[in-house]
Short mmCIF file of C-alpha atoms and ligand atoms in Angstrom, two decimals:
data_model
loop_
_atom_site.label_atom_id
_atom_site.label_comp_id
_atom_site.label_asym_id
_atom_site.label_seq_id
_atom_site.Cartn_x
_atom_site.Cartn_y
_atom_site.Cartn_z
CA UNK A 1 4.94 -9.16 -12.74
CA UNK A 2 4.19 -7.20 -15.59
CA UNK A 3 0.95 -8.21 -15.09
CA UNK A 4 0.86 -6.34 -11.65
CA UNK A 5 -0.14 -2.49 -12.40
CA UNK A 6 -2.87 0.26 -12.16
CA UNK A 7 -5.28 1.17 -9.08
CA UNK A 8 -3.53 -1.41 -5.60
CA UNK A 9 -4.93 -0.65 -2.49
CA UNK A 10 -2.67 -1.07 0.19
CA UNK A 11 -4.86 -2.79 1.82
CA UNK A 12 -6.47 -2.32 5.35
CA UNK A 13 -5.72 -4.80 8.35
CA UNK A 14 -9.33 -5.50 9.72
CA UNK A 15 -9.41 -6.28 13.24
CA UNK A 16 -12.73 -6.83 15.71
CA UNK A 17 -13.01 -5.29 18.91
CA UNK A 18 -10.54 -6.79 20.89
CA UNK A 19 -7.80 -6.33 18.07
CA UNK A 20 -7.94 -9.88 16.53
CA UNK A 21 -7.75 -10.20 12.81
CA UNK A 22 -11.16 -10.28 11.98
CA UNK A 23 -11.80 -13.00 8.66
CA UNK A 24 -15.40 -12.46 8.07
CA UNK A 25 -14.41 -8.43 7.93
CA UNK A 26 -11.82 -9.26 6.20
CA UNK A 27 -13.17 -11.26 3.25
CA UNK A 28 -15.91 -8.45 3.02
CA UNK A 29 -12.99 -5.93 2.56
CA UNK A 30 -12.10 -8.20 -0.41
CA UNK A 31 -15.57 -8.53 -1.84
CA UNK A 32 -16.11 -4.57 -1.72
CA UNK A 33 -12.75 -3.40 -3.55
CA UNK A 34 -13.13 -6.67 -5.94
CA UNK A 35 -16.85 -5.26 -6.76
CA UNK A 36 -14.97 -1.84 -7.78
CA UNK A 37 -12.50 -3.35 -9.97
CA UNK A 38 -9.33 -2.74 -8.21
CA UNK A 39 -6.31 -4.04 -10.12
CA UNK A 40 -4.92 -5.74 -7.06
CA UNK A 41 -4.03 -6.08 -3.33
CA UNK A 42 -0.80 -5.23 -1.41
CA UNK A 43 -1.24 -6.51 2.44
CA UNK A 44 0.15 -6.15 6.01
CA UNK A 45 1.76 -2.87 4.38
CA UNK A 46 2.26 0.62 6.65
CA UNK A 47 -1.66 0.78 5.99
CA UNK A 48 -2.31 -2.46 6.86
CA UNK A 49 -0.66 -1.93 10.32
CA UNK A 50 1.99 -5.01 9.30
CA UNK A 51 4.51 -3.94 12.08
CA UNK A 52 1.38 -3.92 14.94
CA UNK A 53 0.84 -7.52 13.96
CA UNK A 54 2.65 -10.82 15.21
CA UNK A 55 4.03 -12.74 11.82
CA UNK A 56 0.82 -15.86 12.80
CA UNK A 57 -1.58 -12.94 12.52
CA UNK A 58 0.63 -11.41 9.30
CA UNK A 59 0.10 -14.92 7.50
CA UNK A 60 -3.98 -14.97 8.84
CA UNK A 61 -4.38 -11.94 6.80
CA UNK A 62 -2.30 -13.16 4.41
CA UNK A 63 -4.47 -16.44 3.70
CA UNK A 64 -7.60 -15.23 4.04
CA UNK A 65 -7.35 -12.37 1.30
CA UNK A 66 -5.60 -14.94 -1.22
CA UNK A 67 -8.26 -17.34 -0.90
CA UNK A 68 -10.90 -15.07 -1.23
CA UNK A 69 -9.45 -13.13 -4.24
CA UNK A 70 -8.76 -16.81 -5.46
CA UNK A 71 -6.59 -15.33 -8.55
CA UNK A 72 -9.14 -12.89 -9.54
CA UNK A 73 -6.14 -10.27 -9.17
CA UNK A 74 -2.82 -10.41 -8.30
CA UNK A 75 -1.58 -9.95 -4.74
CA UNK A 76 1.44 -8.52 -3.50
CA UNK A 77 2.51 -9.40 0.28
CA UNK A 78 4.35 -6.90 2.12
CA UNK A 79 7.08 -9.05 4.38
CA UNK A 80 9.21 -5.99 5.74
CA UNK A 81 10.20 -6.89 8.90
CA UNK A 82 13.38 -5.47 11.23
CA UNK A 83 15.23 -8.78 10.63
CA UNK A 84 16.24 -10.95 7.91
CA UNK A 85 15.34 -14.49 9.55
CA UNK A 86 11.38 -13.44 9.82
CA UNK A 87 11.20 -11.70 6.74
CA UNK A 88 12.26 -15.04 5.10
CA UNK A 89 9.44 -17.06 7.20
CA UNK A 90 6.87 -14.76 5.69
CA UNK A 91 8.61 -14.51 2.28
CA UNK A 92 8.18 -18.65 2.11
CA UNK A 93 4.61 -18.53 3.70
CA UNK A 94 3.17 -15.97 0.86
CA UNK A 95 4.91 -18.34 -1.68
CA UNK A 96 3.58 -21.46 -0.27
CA UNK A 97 -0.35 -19.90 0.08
CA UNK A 98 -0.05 -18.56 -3.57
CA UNK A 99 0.98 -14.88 -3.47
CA UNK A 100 2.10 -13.00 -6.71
CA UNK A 101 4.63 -11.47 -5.49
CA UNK A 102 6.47 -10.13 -2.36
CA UNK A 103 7.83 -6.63 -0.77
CA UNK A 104 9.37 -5.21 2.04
CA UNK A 105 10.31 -1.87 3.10
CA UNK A 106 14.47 -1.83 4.29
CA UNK A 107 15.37 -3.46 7.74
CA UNK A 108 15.16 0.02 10.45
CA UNK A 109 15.64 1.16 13.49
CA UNK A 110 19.03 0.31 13.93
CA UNK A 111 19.96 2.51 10.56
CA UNK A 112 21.79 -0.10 8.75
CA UNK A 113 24.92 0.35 6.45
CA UNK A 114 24.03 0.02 2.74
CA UNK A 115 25.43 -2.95 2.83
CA UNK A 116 23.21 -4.68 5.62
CA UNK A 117 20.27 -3.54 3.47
CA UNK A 118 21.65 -5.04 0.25
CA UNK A 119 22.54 -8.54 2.05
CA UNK A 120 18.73 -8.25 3.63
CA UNK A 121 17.34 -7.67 0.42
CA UNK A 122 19.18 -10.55 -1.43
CA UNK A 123 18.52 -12.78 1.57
CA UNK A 124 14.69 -12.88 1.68
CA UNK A 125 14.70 -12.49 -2.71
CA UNK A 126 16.67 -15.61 -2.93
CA UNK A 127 14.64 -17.24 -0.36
CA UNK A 128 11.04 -17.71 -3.02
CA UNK A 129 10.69 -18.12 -6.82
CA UNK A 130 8.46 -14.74 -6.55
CA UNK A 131 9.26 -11.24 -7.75
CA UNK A 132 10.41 -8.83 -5.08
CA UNK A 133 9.39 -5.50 -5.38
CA UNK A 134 11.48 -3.10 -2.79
CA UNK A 135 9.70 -0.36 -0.78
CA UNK A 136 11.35 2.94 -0.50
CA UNK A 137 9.41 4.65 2.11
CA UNK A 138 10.46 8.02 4.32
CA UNK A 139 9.17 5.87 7.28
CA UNK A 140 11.88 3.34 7.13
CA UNK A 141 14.41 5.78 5.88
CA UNK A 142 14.62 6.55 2.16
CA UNK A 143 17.55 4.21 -0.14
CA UNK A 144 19.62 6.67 -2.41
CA UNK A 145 19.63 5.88 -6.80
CA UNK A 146 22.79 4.09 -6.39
CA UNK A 147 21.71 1.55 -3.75
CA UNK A 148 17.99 1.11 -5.55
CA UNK A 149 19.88 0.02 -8.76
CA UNK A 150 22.31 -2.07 -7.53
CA UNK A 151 19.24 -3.67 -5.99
CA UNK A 152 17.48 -3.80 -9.24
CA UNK A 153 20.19 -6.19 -10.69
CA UNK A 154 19.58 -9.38 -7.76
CA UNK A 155 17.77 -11.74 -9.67
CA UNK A 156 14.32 -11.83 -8.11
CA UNK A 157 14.33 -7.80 -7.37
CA UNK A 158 11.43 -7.13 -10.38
CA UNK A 159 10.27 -3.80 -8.98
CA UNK A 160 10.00 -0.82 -6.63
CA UNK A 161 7.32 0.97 -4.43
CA UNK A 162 8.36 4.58 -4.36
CA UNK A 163 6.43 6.26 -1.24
CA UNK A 164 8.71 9.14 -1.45
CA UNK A 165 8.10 12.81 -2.87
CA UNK A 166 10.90 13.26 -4.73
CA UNK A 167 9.02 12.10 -8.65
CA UNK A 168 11.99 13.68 -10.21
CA UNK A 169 14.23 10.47 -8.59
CA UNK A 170 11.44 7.97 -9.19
CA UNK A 171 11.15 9.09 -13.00
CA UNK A 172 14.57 8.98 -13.67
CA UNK A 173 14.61 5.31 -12.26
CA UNK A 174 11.98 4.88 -14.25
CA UNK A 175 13.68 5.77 -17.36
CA UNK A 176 17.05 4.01 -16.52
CA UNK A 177 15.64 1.14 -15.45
CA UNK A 178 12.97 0.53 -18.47
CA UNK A 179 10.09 -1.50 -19.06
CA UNK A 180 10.43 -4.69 -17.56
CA UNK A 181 11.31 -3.19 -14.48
CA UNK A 182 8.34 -2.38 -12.40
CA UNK A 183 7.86 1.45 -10.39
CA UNK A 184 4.32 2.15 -8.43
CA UNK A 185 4.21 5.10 -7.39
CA UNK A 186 3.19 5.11 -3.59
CA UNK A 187 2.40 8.94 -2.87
CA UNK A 188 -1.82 9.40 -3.02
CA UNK A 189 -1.47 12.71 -3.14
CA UNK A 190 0.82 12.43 -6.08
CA UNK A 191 -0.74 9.99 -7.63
CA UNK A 192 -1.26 11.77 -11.32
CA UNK A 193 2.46 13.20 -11.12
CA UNK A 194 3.60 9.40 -10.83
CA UNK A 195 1.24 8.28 -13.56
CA UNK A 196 2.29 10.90 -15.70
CA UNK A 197 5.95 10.28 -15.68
CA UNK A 198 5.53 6.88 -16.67
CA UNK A 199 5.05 4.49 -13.71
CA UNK A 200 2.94 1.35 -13.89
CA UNK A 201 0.66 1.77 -11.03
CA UNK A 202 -0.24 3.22 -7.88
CA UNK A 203 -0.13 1.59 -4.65
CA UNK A 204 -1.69 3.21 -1.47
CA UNK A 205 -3.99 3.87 1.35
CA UNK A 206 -6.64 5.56 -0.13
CA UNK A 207 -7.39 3.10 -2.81
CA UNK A 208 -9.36 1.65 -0.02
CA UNK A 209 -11.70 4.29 0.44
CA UNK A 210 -12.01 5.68 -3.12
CA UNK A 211 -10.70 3.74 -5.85
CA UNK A 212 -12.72 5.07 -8.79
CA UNK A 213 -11.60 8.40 -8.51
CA UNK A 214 -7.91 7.32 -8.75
CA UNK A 215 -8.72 4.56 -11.23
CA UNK A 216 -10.16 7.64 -13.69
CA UNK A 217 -7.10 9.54 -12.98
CA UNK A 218 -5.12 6.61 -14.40
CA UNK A 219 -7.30 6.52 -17.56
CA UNK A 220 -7.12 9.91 -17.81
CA UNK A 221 -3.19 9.76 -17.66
CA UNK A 222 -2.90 7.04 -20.33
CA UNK A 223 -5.20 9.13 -22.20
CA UNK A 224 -3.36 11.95 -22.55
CA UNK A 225 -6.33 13.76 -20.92
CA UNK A 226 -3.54 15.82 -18.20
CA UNK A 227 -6.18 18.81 -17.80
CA UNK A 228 -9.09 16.12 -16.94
CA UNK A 229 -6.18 14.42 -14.48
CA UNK A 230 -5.24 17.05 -12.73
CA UNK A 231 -8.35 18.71 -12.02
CA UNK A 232 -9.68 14.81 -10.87
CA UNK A 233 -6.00 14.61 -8.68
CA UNK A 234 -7.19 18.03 -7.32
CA UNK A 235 -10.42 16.79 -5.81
CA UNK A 236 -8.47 13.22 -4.28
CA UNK A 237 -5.84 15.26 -2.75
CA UNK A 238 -8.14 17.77 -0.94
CA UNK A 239 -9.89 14.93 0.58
CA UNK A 240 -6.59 13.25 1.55
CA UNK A 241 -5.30 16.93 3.12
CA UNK A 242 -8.57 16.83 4.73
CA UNK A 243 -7.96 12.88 5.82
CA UNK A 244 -4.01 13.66 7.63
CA UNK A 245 -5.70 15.60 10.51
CA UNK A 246 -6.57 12.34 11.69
CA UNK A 247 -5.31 9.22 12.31
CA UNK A 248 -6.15 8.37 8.53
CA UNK A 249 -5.98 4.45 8.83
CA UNK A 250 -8.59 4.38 11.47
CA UNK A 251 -10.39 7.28 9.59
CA UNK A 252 -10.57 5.30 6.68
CA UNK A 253 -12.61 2.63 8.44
CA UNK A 254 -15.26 5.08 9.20
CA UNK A 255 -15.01 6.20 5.61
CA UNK A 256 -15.67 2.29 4.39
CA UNK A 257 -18.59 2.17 7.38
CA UNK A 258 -20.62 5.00 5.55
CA UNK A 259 -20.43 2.88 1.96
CA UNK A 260 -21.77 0.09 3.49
CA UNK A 261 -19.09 -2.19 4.88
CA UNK A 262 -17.93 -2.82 8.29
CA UNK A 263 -14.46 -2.05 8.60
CA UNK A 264 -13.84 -3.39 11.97
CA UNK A 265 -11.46 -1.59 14.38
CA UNK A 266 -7.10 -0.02 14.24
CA UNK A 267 -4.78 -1.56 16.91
CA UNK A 268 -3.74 0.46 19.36
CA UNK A 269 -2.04 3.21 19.71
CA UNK A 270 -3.98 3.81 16.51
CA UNK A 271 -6.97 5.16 17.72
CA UNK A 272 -10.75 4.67 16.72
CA UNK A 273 -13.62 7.37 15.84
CA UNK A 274 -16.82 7.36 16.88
CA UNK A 275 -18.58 9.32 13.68
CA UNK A 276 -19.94 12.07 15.88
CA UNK A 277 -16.05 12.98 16.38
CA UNK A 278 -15.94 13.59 12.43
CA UNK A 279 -18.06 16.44 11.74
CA UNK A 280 -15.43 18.79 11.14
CA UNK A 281 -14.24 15.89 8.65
CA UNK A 282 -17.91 15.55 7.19
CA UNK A 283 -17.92 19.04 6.55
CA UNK A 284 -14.30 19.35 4.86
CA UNK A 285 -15.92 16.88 2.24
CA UNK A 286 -19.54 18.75 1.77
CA UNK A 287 -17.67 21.36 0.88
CA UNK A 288 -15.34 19.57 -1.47
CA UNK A 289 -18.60 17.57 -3.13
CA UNK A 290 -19.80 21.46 -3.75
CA UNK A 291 -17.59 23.00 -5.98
C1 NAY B 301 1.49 0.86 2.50
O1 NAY B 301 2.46 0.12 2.62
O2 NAY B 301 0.50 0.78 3.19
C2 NAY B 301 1.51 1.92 1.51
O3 NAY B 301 1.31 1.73 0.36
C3 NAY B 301 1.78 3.21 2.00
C4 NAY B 301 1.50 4.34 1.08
C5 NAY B 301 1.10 5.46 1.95
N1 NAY B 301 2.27 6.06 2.58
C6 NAY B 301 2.56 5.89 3.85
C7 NAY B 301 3.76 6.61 4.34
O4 NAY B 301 1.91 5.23 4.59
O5 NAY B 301 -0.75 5.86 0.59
C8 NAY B 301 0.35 6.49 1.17
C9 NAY B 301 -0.10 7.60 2.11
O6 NAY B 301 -0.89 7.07 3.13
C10 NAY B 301 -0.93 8.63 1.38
O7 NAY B 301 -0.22 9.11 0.27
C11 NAY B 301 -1.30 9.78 2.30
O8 NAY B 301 -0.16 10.55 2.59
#
């Protein structure tokens, strides 16, 4: 796992017009962020609309993407799911198809005790040989220090994905938890703050869209070159702003459309943009190319 840092999309889920996992889209996703040297893949994430998708059309994605990266990079498989029993099926599936490693966001909805998460985590990390990195995401309900490093000592638990804001908890686990344990920093808009205080990669949406930019923040970072950073986070994160007054994953598509790939269609209620509904968007990033 120490292998796994830098520049991971999280990558998008790319369907066809009627909403089916599309392969041939798919493995041209692949091609395009191989071609711009991406350090990896995380899949059927938040981004990649995991929790629209049935677990056969989870492990579709899943397959495709690892045959066509074929070990070029790693890939990490997001197998979050509300219940212990199919997070395990998918857990053994990445295994079996040759995943690097696995991660899941906490079991939700019903807001389970601490000690329902712990018991799901251990479950589904006991259940492969691969490392587990844990997801702490707002969207499934944020785990407190405590609970993350109690985690951090199950045997197979080799990392975290930190999508929260709060860099001041994420660097401190950082620093207790030392080298060997893994932290990506999950925030786009933060991505140079969670560089800077140490992390070992990023992991995120908009590493689809624009993964140079964020790849020369990260040099930049282990540079030293913080003035150079920032001004390059500056630029990312008014595009992202720019990005949230829409439904960004389906956004993003049109985003990949106008470098030359077709990014297929967003499940509903996701919705889908014709371009002549993004001129305000167009606009927002003339004038960001300007200055
Ligand atoms: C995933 O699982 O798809 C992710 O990595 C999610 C990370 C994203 N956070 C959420 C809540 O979806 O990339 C971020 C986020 O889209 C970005 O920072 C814009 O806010």
């Amino acid at each position: 796992i120490e292998a796994i840092s830098g520049v991971i999309p999280a990558m998008l889920t790319l369907f066809d017009e009627n909403e089916e996992v599309d392969v041939k889209r798919t493995e041209a996703l692949v091609d395009f962020l191989l071609k711009r040297d991406v350090d990896g893949f995380y899949l059927t994430g938040s981004t990649g609309e995991g929790f629209l998708m049935t677990g056969e059309e989870r492990k579709k994605v899943v397959e495709t993407v690892v045959h066509r990266v074929a070990g070029r990079k790693p890939v990490i498989v997001h197998i979050g799911d509300i219940g212990t029993k199919k997070s395990i099926d998918l857990a053994k599936h990445a295994y079996e198809v040759g995943a690097d490693a696995v991660s899941s966001v906490p079991p939700f909805y019903w807001r389970f005790s601490e000690q329902n998460i712990y018991n799901y985590y251990k479950d589904i990390a006991e259940a492969t040989p691969l490392p587990m990195i844990i997801y702490n995401v707002p969207l499934a309900g944020l785990m407190g220090t405590e609970l993350i490093l109690k985690l951090s000592q199950l045997e197979n638990v080799k990392g975290l994905k930190f999508t929260g804001k709060d860099h001041d908890q994420m660097g401190h686990l950082k620093e207790i938890l030392g080298e060997k344990f893994m932290i990506y920093s999950g925030c786009d808009e933060m991505s140079f703050s969670g560089l800077a205080l140490g992390t070992d990669g990023i992991i995120g949406s908009f590493y689809n869209v624009m993964p140079e930019l964020f790849k020369e923040i990260n040099q930049a970072v282990q540079r030293g070159e913080l003035t150079k950073g920032v001004r390059l986070q500056k630029i990312a994160t008014e595009i992202i702003l720019a990005a949230l007054k829409y439904d960004y994953i389906a956004l993003m598509r049109n985003m990949i459309k106008w470098q030359g790939v077709d990014a297929g269609y967003s499940r509903r209620p996701f919705t889908n943009y014709k371009d002549s509904e993004l001129d305000t968007f167009k606009e927002a990033l003339r004038q960001i190319k300007d200055k």
